[in-house]
Short mmCIF file of C-alpha atoms and ligand atoms in Angstrom, two decimals:
data_model
loop_
_atom_site.label_atom_id
_atom_site.label_comp_id
_atom_site.label_asym_id
_atom_site.label_seq_id
_atom_site.Cartn_x
_atom_site.Cartn_y
_atom_site.Cartn_z
CA MET A 654 89.77 83.78 127.72
CA SER A 655 92.36 87.11 125.70
CA THR A 656 91.13 90.08 126.34
CA ARG A 657 93.53 91.43 123.70
CA HIS A 658 91.19 93.98 121.31
CA THR A 659 91.03 92.32 117.91
CA PRO A 660 91.32 94.97 115.32
CA ALA A 661 88.22 94.24 112.60
CA PRO A 662 88.21 95.70 109.40
CA ASN A 663 88.31 100.00 109.45
CA ASP A 664 89.08 100.07 113.35
CA LEU A 665 90.38 103.34 113.87
CA ARG A 666 91.79 102.56 117.30
CA ALA A 667 95.30 101.80 117.14
CA PHE A 668 96.58 104.50 115.07
CA TRP A 669 97.07 107.53 117.39
CA MET A 670 96.77 110.49 115.05
CA PRO A 671 99.54 113.51 115.12
CA PHE A 672 98.11 116.68 116.07
CA THR A 673 94.79 115.69 115.80
CA ALA A 674 91.44 115.26 118.21
CA ASN A 675 91.59 111.86 117.95
CA ARG A 676 88.34 111.14 120.25
CA GLN A 677 86.35 113.40 117.90
CA PHE A 678 88.08 112.56 114.97
CA LYS A 679 87.09 108.85 115.43
CA LYS A 680 83.28 109.49 115.91
CA ALA A 681 83.14 111.34 113.12
CA PRO A 682 86.23 110.25 110.40
CA ARG A 683 87.21 112.58 107.56
CA MET A 684 89.45 110.49 105.11
CA PHE A 685 90.52 110.69 101.37
CA VAL A 686 90.86 107.97 99.40
CA ARG A 687 92.16 109.26 96.21
CA ALA A 688 93.64 112.17 94.50
CA GLU A 689 94.41 113.91 91.28
CA ARG A 690 95.51 117.58 90.70
CA MET A 691 93.55 120.02 92.47
CA HIS A 692 91.19 117.40 94.19
CA TYR A 693 90.82 114.83 97.01
CA THR A 694 88.32 112.00 96.78
CA THR A 695 86.80 111.49 100.05
CA SER A 696 85.56 107.83 101.39
CA ASP A 697 82.03 108.57 100.50
CA GLY A 698 82.72 109.97 97.06
CA ARG A 699 82.75 113.67 97.31
CA GLN A 700 85.11 115.62 95.68
CA VAL A 701 86.95 118.36 97.84
CA LEU A 702 89.23 120.99 96.21
CA ASP A 703 92.55 121.15 98.08
CA GLY A 704 93.08 124.71 99.51
CA THR A 705 96.14 124.00 101.25
CA ALA A 706 98.50 121.62 99.07
CA GLY A 707 98.03 118.63 101.53
CA LEU A 708 100.15 120.35 104.43
CA TRP A 709 101.83 122.99 102.63
CA CYS A 710 103.44 120.18 100.65
CA CYS A 711 101.73 119.07 97.34
CA ASN A 712 102.98 122.52 95.42
CA ALA A 713 102.49 120.52 92.16
CA GLY A 714 99.22 119.05 92.90
CA HIS A 715 98.05 115.59 93.42
CA CYS A 716 99.66 112.44 91.72
CA ARG A 717 101.41 114.01 88.80
CA PRO A 718 102.69 111.11 86.61
CA ARG A 719 106.24 111.91 86.31
CA ILE A 720 106.40 111.74 90.24
CA THR A 721 104.43 108.56 90.06
CA ALA A 722 106.62 106.81 87.50
CA ALA A 723 110.02 108.05 88.87
CA ILE A 724 108.98 106.89 92.18
CA GLN A 725 107.80 103.32 90.66
CA GLU A 726 110.99 103.07 88.50
CA GLN A 727 113.41 103.34 91.33
CA ALA A 728 111.44 101.11 93.67
CA ALA A 729 112.11 98.29 91.33
CA GLU A 730 115.99 99.71 90.10
CA LEU A 731 117.67 100.68 93.67
CA ASP A 732 115.72 100.31 96.67
CA TYR A 733 117.62 101.31 99.15
CA ALA A 734 121.94 102.09 99.55
CA PRO A 735 123.42 102.50 102.69
CA ALA A 736 123.70 106.24 103.52
CA PHE A 737 127.36 106.57 105.34
CA GLN A 738 130.21 106.01 103.85
CA MET A 739 128.39 104.60 100.54
CA GLY A 740 126.62 106.94 97.75
CA HIS A 741 124.28 106.38 94.44
CA PRO A 742 124.06 108.57 92.02
CA LYS A 743 120.43 110.20 92.15
CA ALA A 744 121.54 111.83 95.29
CA PHE A 745 124.32 113.58 93.99
CA GLU A 746 122.07 114.46 90.93
CA LEU A 747 119.46 115.70 93.33
CA ALA A 748 121.80 118.11 95.52
CA ASN A 749 123.12 119.36 92.13
CA ARG A 750 119.75 120.16 90.99
CA LEU A 751 118.72 121.88 94.26
CA ILE A 752 121.70 124.04 94.78
CA GLY A 753 120.94 124.94 90.73
CA ILE A 754 117.63 126.41 92.16
CA ALA A 755 118.84 127.43 95.72
CA PRO A 756 119.20 131.25 96.17
CA GLU A 757 122.92 132.54 95.35
CA GLY A 758 125.26 131.50 98.43
CA MET A 759 123.98 128.05 98.90
CA GLU A 760 126.34 125.54 97.69
CA HIS A 761 125.88 122.26 99.53
CA ALA A 762 122.79 120.25 100.44
CA PHE A 763 122.56 117.84 103.46
CA PHE A 764 119.62 115.49 103.40
CA THR A 765 117.10 114.92 105.71
CA ASN A 766 113.78 113.25 105.82
CA SER A 767 111.40 116.03 107.35
CA GLY A 768 111.42 119.73 108.23
CA SER A 769 111.82 118.94 111.59
CA GLU A 770 115.18 116.67 110.84
CA SER A 771 115.96 119.55 108.80
CA VAL A 772 116.07 122.03 111.51
CA GLU A 773 117.82 120.06 113.98
CA THR A 774 120.55 119.56 111.43
CA ALA A 775 120.92 123.27 111.17
CA LEU A 776 121.32 124.09 114.20
CA LYS A 777 123.51 120.93 114.96
CA ILE A 778 125.87 122.25 111.85
CA ALA A 779 125.56 125.82 113.53
CA ILE A 780 127.02 124.82 116.68
CA ALA A 781 129.45 122.66 115.29
CA TYR A 782 130.52 125.30 112.71
CA GLN A 783 131.12 127.77 115.42
CA ARG A 784 133.08 125.24 116.94
CA ALA A 785 134.85 124.35 113.68
CA ILE A 786 135.96 128.30 113.29
CA GLY A 787 137.40 128.63 116.68
CA GLN A 788 134.29 130.27 118.10
CA GLY A 789 133.31 127.23 120.51
CA THR A 790 131.43 129.49 123.12
CA ARG A 791 129.04 130.30 120.70
CA THR A 792 126.64 127.66 121.61
CA ARG A 793 123.30 129.81 122.08
CA LEU A 794 120.13 129.61 119.73
CA ILE A 795 117.67 132.40 119.44
CA GLY A 796 114.53 131.69 117.78
CA ARG A 797 111.10 133.55 117.59
CA GLU A 798 107.68 133.87 119.38
CA ARG A 799 105.12 132.13 117.39
CA GLY A 800 107.78 130.26 115.56
CA TYR A 801 107.33 126.97 114.28
CA HIS A 802 110.66 124.60 113.62
CA GLY A 803 108.73 121.37 113.73
CA VAL A 804 108.40 118.89 116.65
CA ASN A 805 111.74 117.54 117.90
CA PHE A 806 113.65 119.00 120.84
CA GLY A 807 115.80 121.50 118.99
CA GLY A 808 112.37 122.79 116.95
CA ILE A 809 110.35 122.98 120.09
CA SER A 810 113.03 124.91 121.88
CA VAL A 811 113.54 127.88 119.08
CA GLY A 812 109.82 127.36 118.36
CA GLY A 813 107.50 130.12 119.92
CA ILE A 814 104.36 127.95 120.36
CA VAL A 815 103.46 127.25 123.79
CA ASN A 816 101.18 124.12 123.22
CA ASN A 817 104.19 122.64 121.43
CA ARG A 818 106.65 123.60 124.52
CA LYS A 819 104.85 123.23 127.96
CA PHE A 820 104.01 119.40 127.91
CA PHE A 821 107.84 118.18 127.38
CA GLY A 822 110.27 119.82 130.33
CA THR A 823 112.84 121.84 129.98
CA LEU A 824 113.70 121.78 126.28
CA LEU A 825 116.93 122.86 125.31
CA ALA A 826 119.17 124.94 127.48
CA GLY A 827 120.67 128.35 126.25
CA VAL A 828 117.85 129.52 124.20
CA ASP A 829 116.01 132.80 123.90
CA HIS A 830 113.40 134.20 121.52
CA LEU A 831 112.77 137.12 119.71
CA PRO A 832 109.32 139.00 119.53
CA HIS A 833 107.17 137.73 117.51
CA THR A 834 105.95 140.08 114.51
CA HIS A 835 102.01 140.22 114.93
CA LEU A 836 101.14 143.42 115.36
CA PRO A 837 97.04 143.57 114.12
CA ALA A 838 96.21 146.96 115.60
CA ARG A 839 98.88 148.32 113.41
CA ASN A 840 99.02 146.22 110.13
CA ALA A 841 95.55 144.58 109.96
CA PHE A 842 94.14 143.77 106.35
CA SER A 843 98.07 144.41 105.14
CA LYS A 844 98.23 142.98 101.82
CA GLY A 845 101.70 141.39 101.57
CA GLN A 846 104.19 143.14 103.54
CA PRO A 847 102.93 145.02 106.77
CA GLU A 848 104.59 148.65 106.91
CA HIS A 849 104.88 148.38 110.79
CA GLY A 850 107.60 146.34 112.93
CA ALA A 851 110.92 146.34 110.97
CA ASP A 852 111.92 147.75 114.58
CA LEU A 853 111.22 144.35 116.22
CA ALA A 854 114.41 142.62 114.63
CA ASP A 855 116.27 145.42 116.94
CA ASP A 856 115.61 143.08 119.85
CA LEU A 857 118.41 141.12 118.66
CA GLU A 858 120.31 143.91 119.85
CA ARG A 859 118.83 143.53 123.33
CA ILE A 860 119.25 139.56 123.55
CA VAL A 861 123.17 140.33 122.40
CA THR A 862 123.58 142.81 124.95
CA LEU A 863 122.00 140.21 127.82
CA HIS A 864 124.13 137.28 126.54
CA ASP A 865 126.80 138.72 124.42
CA ALA A 866 127.40 137.82 121.03
CA SER A 867 130.12 135.67 121.91
CA THR A 868 127.62 133.09 123.31
CA ILE A 869 125.44 132.78 120.48
CA ALA A 870 125.58 130.58 117.52
CA ALA A 871 122.80 131.30 115.26
CA VAL A 872 119.06 132.59 114.77
CA ILE A 873 116.63 131.06 113.03
CA VAL A 874 113.20 132.22 111.88
CA GLU A 875 110.84 131.53 109.29
CA PRO A 876 110.77 134.01 106.92
CA VAL A 877 106.87 133.98 106.69
CA ALA A 878 105.60 132.68 109.87
CA GLY A 879 103.13 129.51 108.61
CA SER A 880 102.02 127.33 111.35
CA THR A 881 101.04 130.17 113.52
CA GLY A 882 98.82 131.89 110.86
CA VAL A 883 100.81 133.35 108.40
CA LEU A 884 102.73 136.19 109.49
CA VAL A 885 104.36 138.16 106.80
CA PRO A 886 107.67 140.07 107.51
CA PRO A 887 107.55 143.78 108.35
CA LYS A 888 108.93 145.58 105.35
CA GLY A 889 112.37 145.97 106.67
CA TYR A 890 112.41 143.39 109.14
CA LEU A 891 114.40 140.51 107.56
CA GLU A 892 117.18 143.09 106.08
CA ARG A 893 117.18 144.56 109.65
CA LEU A 894 117.61 140.92 111.13
CA ARG A 895 120.49 139.88 108.55
CA GLU A 896 122.72 142.97 109.58
CA ILE A 897 122.31 142.38 113.18
CA CYS A 898 123.40 139.05 112.60
CA THR A 899 126.45 139.72 110.10
CA LYS A 900 127.61 142.68 112.62
CA HIS A 901 127.73 140.03 115.81
CA GLY A 902 129.23 137.02 113.95
CA ILE A 903 125.89 135.04 114.37
CA LEU A 904 124.65 132.58 111.74
CA LEU A 905 121.46 133.52 110.18
CA ILE A 906 119.04 130.59 109.64
CA PHE A 907 115.81 130.92 107.23
CA ASP A 908 113.33 127.86 107.84
CA GLU A 909 111.86 127.34 104.51
CA VAL A 910 109.84 124.06 105.00
CA ILE A 911 107.05 126.22 103.85
CA THR A 912 108.10 129.18 101.59
CA GLY A 913 110.64 127.05 99.69
CA PHE A 914 109.61 125.60 96.30
CA GLY A 915 107.57 128.63 94.73
CA ARG A 916 105.39 129.33 97.55
CA THR A 917 105.94 133.09 97.27
CA GLY A 918 106.27 133.01 93.78
CA ALA A 919 110.08 132.91 93.88
CA PRO A 920 111.83 129.48 94.44
CA PHE A 921 112.42 130.42 97.79
CA ALA A 922 111.54 133.29 100.13
CA THR A 923 115.40 134.19 100.52
CA ASP A 924 115.06 135.15 96.64
CA PHE A 925 111.55 137.02 97.17
CA TYR A 926 112.59 138.86 100.06
CA GLY A 927 116.29 139.47 98.86
CA VAL A 928 117.88 138.76 102.02
CA THR A 929 120.32 135.70 102.03
CA PRO A 930 121.01 133.73 105.10
CA ASP A 931 123.82 131.40 105.71
CA MET A 932 121.65 128.19 106.08
CA ILE A 933 117.88 127.32 104.71
CA THR A 934 115.91 124.55 106.21
CA CYS A 935 113.63 123.09 103.76
CA ALA A 936 111.28 119.61 102.87
CA LYS A 937 108.16 119.31 101.85
CA GLY A 938 107.80 120.79 98.20
CA LEU A 939 111.51 119.16 97.86
CA THR A 940 109.39 115.94 97.01
CA ASN A 941 105.96 117.56 96.32
CA GLY A 942 105.06 115.82 99.38
CA VAL A 943 104.79 112.50 98.31
CA ILE A 944 107.99 110.83 99.99
CA PRO A 945 109.75 112.23 103.27
CA MET A 946 112.79 114.25 102.58
CA GLY A 947 114.22 117.45 103.74
CA ALA A 948 117.55 119.27 103.43
CA VAL A 949 119.73 121.73 105.23
CA LEU A 950 121.56 124.11 102.38
CA THR A 951 124.34 125.98 103.68
CA THR A 952 126.88 128.27 102.15
CA ALA A 953 130.34 126.85 100.86
CA ALA A 954 131.79 128.87 104.39
CA ILE A 955 130.15 126.60 106.17
CA HIS A 956 130.71 123.33 104.77
CA ASP A 957 134.29 124.13 104.17
CA ALA A 958 135.20 124.90 107.62
CA PHE A 959 134.19 121.24 108.33
CA MET A 960 136.59 119.50 105.61
CA SER A 961 139.83 120.23 107.47
CA GLY A 962 141.93 117.24 109.22
CA ALA A 963 142.98 113.90 108.11
CA GLU A 964 140.73 113.30 105.17
CA HIS A 965 139.70 109.42 106.31
CA LEU A 966 138.11 110.88 109.21
CA ILE A 967 134.43 111.53 109.17
CA GLU A 968 133.67 115.51 109.17
CA LEU A 969 130.49 115.80 110.72
CA PHE A 970 129.08 113.09 113.09
CA HIS A 971 125.57 113.45 112.19
CA GLY A 972 122.83 111.85 109.43
CA TYR A 973 119.98 109.49 108.99
CA THR A 974 119.59 106.06 107.58
CA TYR A 975 117.48 107.69 104.96
CA SER A 976 119.37 110.92 103.95
CA GLY A 977 119.23 111.12 100.39
CA ASN A 978 117.16 107.52 99.91
CA PRO A 979 116.98 106.59 96.66
CA ILE A 980 113.40 106.62 96.11
CA ALA A 981 113.15 110.26 97.73
CA ALA A 982 115.86 111.26 95.41
CA ALA A 983 113.87 110.04 92.55
CA ALA A 984 110.92 111.79 93.36
CA GLY A 985 112.89 115.02 94.51
CA LEU A 986 114.25 115.11 90.71
CA ALA A 987 110.77 114.65 89.43
CA THR A 988 109.41 116.83 91.53
CA LEU A 989 112.27 119.87 90.50
CA GLU A 990 111.65 118.95 86.66
CA THR A 991 108.07 119.20 86.72
CA TYR A 992 108.32 122.67 88.90
CA ALA A 993 110.63 123.82 85.87
CA GLU A 994 108.87 122.15 82.94
CA GLU A 995 105.50 123.50 84.00
CA GLY A 996 106.85 127.10 85.09
CA LEU A 997 104.99 126.55 88.56
CA PHE A 998 106.95 128.80 90.56
CA GLU A 999 106.53 131.62 88.02
CA ARG A 1000 102.95 130.59 87.69
CA ALA A 1001 102.66 131.66 91.64
CA ALA A 1002 104.05 134.96 90.85
CA ALA A 1003 101.53 135.74 88.33
CA LEU A 1004 98.49 134.29 89.77
CA ALA A 1005 99.62 136.05 93.49
CA PRO A 1006 97.66 139.23 92.47
CA VAL A 1007 94.48 137.55 91.65
CA TRP A 1008 94.90 135.63 95.22
CA GLN A 1009 95.58 138.62 96.98
CA GLU A 1010 92.35 140.33 95.76
CA ALA A 1011 89.97 137.26 95.94
CA LEU A 1012 91.05 136.51 99.74
CA HIS A 1013 90.61 140.21 100.67
CA SER A 1014 87.24 140.12 99.21
CA LEU A 1015 86.49 138.44 102.43
CA ARG A 1016 87.34 141.35 104.85
CA ASP A 1017 83.66 142.36 105.32
CA CYS A 1018 82.62 138.84 105.91
CA ARG A 1019 81.41 138.04 109.69
CA HIS A 1020 83.78 137.43 112.19
CA VAL A 1021 86.53 138.31 109.86
CA ILE A 1022 89.20 140.83 111.85
CA ASP A 1023 91.99 140.07 109.72
CA VAL A 1024 93.29 138.89 105.69
CA ARG A 1025 96.79 138.46 105.36
CA ASN A 1026 98.46 136.83 102.02
CA GLN A 1027 102.01 136.55 100.12
CA GLY A 1028 102.37 134.52 97.12
CA LEU A 1029 100.16 131.91 97.07
CA ILE A 1030 99.79 131.80 101.19
CA GLY A 1031 96.80 133.43 102.82
CA ALA A 1032 95.14 133.88 106.14
CA VAL A 1033 91.81 134.96 107.46
CA GLU A 1034 91.97 135.59 110.92
CA LEU A 1035 88.21 135.15 112.95
CA GLU A 1036 87.09 136.94 116.14
CA PRO A 1037 87.68 133.95 118.82
CA ILE A 1038 84.20 132.98 120.45
CA ALA A 1039 84.47 134.53 123.98
CA GLY A 1040 85.69 131.74 126.28
CA ALA A 1041 86.25 129.36 123.43
CA PRO A 1042 89.49 130.15 121.62
CA THR A 1043 89.66 127.93 118.38
CA LYS A 1044 86.26 126.78 118.20
CA ARG A 1045 84.62 129.01 115.52
CA ALA A 1046 87.79 128.45 113.29
CA PHE A 1047 87.37 124.92 113.69
CA GLN A 1048 83.54 124.98 112.94
CA ALA A 1049 84.82 126.99 109.61
CA PHE A 1050 87.06 124.05 108.82
CA LEU A 1051 84.32 121.07 109.42
CA ASP A 1052 81.74 123.15 107.41
CA ALA A 1053 84.35 124.17 104.53
CA TYR A 1054 85.03 120.09 104.41
CA ASP A 1055 80.93 119.53 104.00
CA ALA A 1056 81.24 122.07 101.09
CA GLY A 1057 83.66 120.94 99.47
CA ILE A 1058 87.23 122.57 99.97
CA LEU A 1059 90.00 121.99 102.01
CA ILE A 1060 91.25 124.42 104.58
CA ARG A 1061 93.45 124.65 107.64
CA THR A 1062 93.14 126.12 110.64
CA THR A 1063 95.36 127.51 113.79
CA GLY A 1064 93.69 129.16 116.84
CA ASP A 1065 91.50 130.90 115.35
CA ILE A 1066 93.02 131.73 111.71
CA ILE A 1067 92.24 129.99 108.74
CA ALA A 1068 95.47 129.25 106.38
CA MET A 1069 95.55 128.27 102.69
CA SER A 1070 98.29 127.36 100.32
CA PRO A 1071 96.71 125.77 97.21
CA PRO A 1072 98.97 123.73 94.66
CA LEU A 1073 100.84 126.23 92.47
CA ILE A 1074 98.92 124.65 89.66
CA ILE A 1075 95.34 126.30 91.22
CA SER A 1076 93.55 127.91 88.28
CA GLU A 1077 91.80 131.58 88.52
CA ALA A 1078 88.32 129.41 88.43
CA GLU A 1079 89.21 127.33 91.27
CA ILE A 1080 90.67 130.32 93.34
CA ASP A 1081 87.21 131.88 92.85
CA GLU A 1082 85.61 128.76 93.59
CA LEU A 1083 87.79 128.11 97.02
CA VAL A 1084 87.23 132.03 98.13
CA GLY A 1085 83.65 131.68 97.12
CA LYS A 1086 82.82 128.66 99.50
CA LEU A 1087 85.07 129.91 101.98
CA ARG A 1088 82.96 133.30 102.02
CA ASP A 1089 79.41 131.03 102.23
CA VAL A 1090 81.04 128.96 104.79
CA LEU A 1091 81.88 132.05 106.82
CA GLN A 1092 78.34 133.94 106.70
CA ARG A 1093 76.87 130.80 108.10
CA LEU A 1094 78.96 130.58 110.87
CA GLU A 1095 78.01 131.40 114.46
C1 LIG B 1641 108.76 126.36 109.21
C2 LIG B 1641 108.23 124.96 109.24
N1 LIG B 1641 109.73 123.98 109.89
C3 LIG B 1641 109.67 122.66 110.25
C4 LIG B 1641 108.27 121.94 110.18
C5 LIG B 1641 108.27 120.55 110.21
O1 LIG B 1641 108.37 119.87 109.17
P1 LIG B 1641 107.81 118.20 109.37
O2 LIG B 1641 106.43 118.52 109.85
O3 LIG B 1641 108.13 117.83 108.07
O4 LIG B 1641 108.82 117.48 110.43
C6 LIG B 1641 107.14 122.64 109.60
C7 LIG B 1641 105.56 122.22 108.91
O5 LIG B 1641 105.05 122.44 108.79
C8 LIG B 1641 106.87 124.10 109.28
O6 LIG B 1641 106.30 124.78 108.77
#
């Protein structure tokens, strides 16, 4: 008799869940079965207020009719078109619309299917660009400690999160890291950009002295480091990084997978901080998280450097089967229309001060050692339990879920990034319920 496992209905064994404590989850699963605007419905029929826009991606809230209809219509009209050597109108339309809201200087969009792929694409373009302009010795990539750039080999190499790196061998060669910008002793409870730490960008000069500028292709940073707990750039830091990169002919890449599409109250963090990189990676909010899609935005100088040689030859040997996929492109167009029609980026900017004051009202709660915010992003850092890091915040996550709010935790930091359609009353509800959770925590 076969001993093969026969899946029963609702059997949870086969699905190996990403970034999840699988065994713990499967003993006490948390399932969402529906969503609408600001709320999820759980499998046991409860409403949960979404404090995280899914995974920082549903910026327009859930199940928005325009986006749903666009996907349905596109699936019935043109389901798929080959991405290489063929085109379809919506991919071009979306690239134009995206460039229309992109920061000044970004003139081309290369489509991917995720933030991780956007990062790999940008890193490859950076190295290939340097070669195309006769700087082929520039192959080194510089990331930052506590940076998160997705989970592929390039991204974890330039990334700075030990658990995402240590299990996976030697990673990419020729990578170095800037120091992170988290200075709790000097900057705790900063509202918006912290005062101290601009000088941390000067470490790039040390790295240039160590390796020589002629070996360095690009620096990649998140304008606001999201996944390691919302590290807002100190005042002057991004400006300094830009200055040093320009001085040494190093490309600057902003990873805006989280900060893109209104999260800071501007279309991109690039606009918000007024510092322009050479490339921007984005994903998530591009399609409101509904269909996987990402993009790399580049300057004309980068794009044009590839547009030489015989015209029948492929200029960049890179791309994905689903780059600019018709259904993703339709979702992207409907998403950008929704953002524009509802003024959601402006709404985020208008709500940011309310969000800031609500979050900082938690500073006197039990175990809270820092509160940080920018735009509609916020973090509450908790004192870890001695000998059991992450446990306290994870308990807060579980208690919050029971209390009807969705938050995220990373280490002992609670991170929040609600859909940009959140109301002031819902901000009060989110923060009020979180306060109750924190007050009850061991
Ligand atoms: C800054 C940043 N880059 C890249 C990624 C990876 O995106 P994805 O999970 O879509 O591959 C993320 C995901 O959270 C991110 O925050």
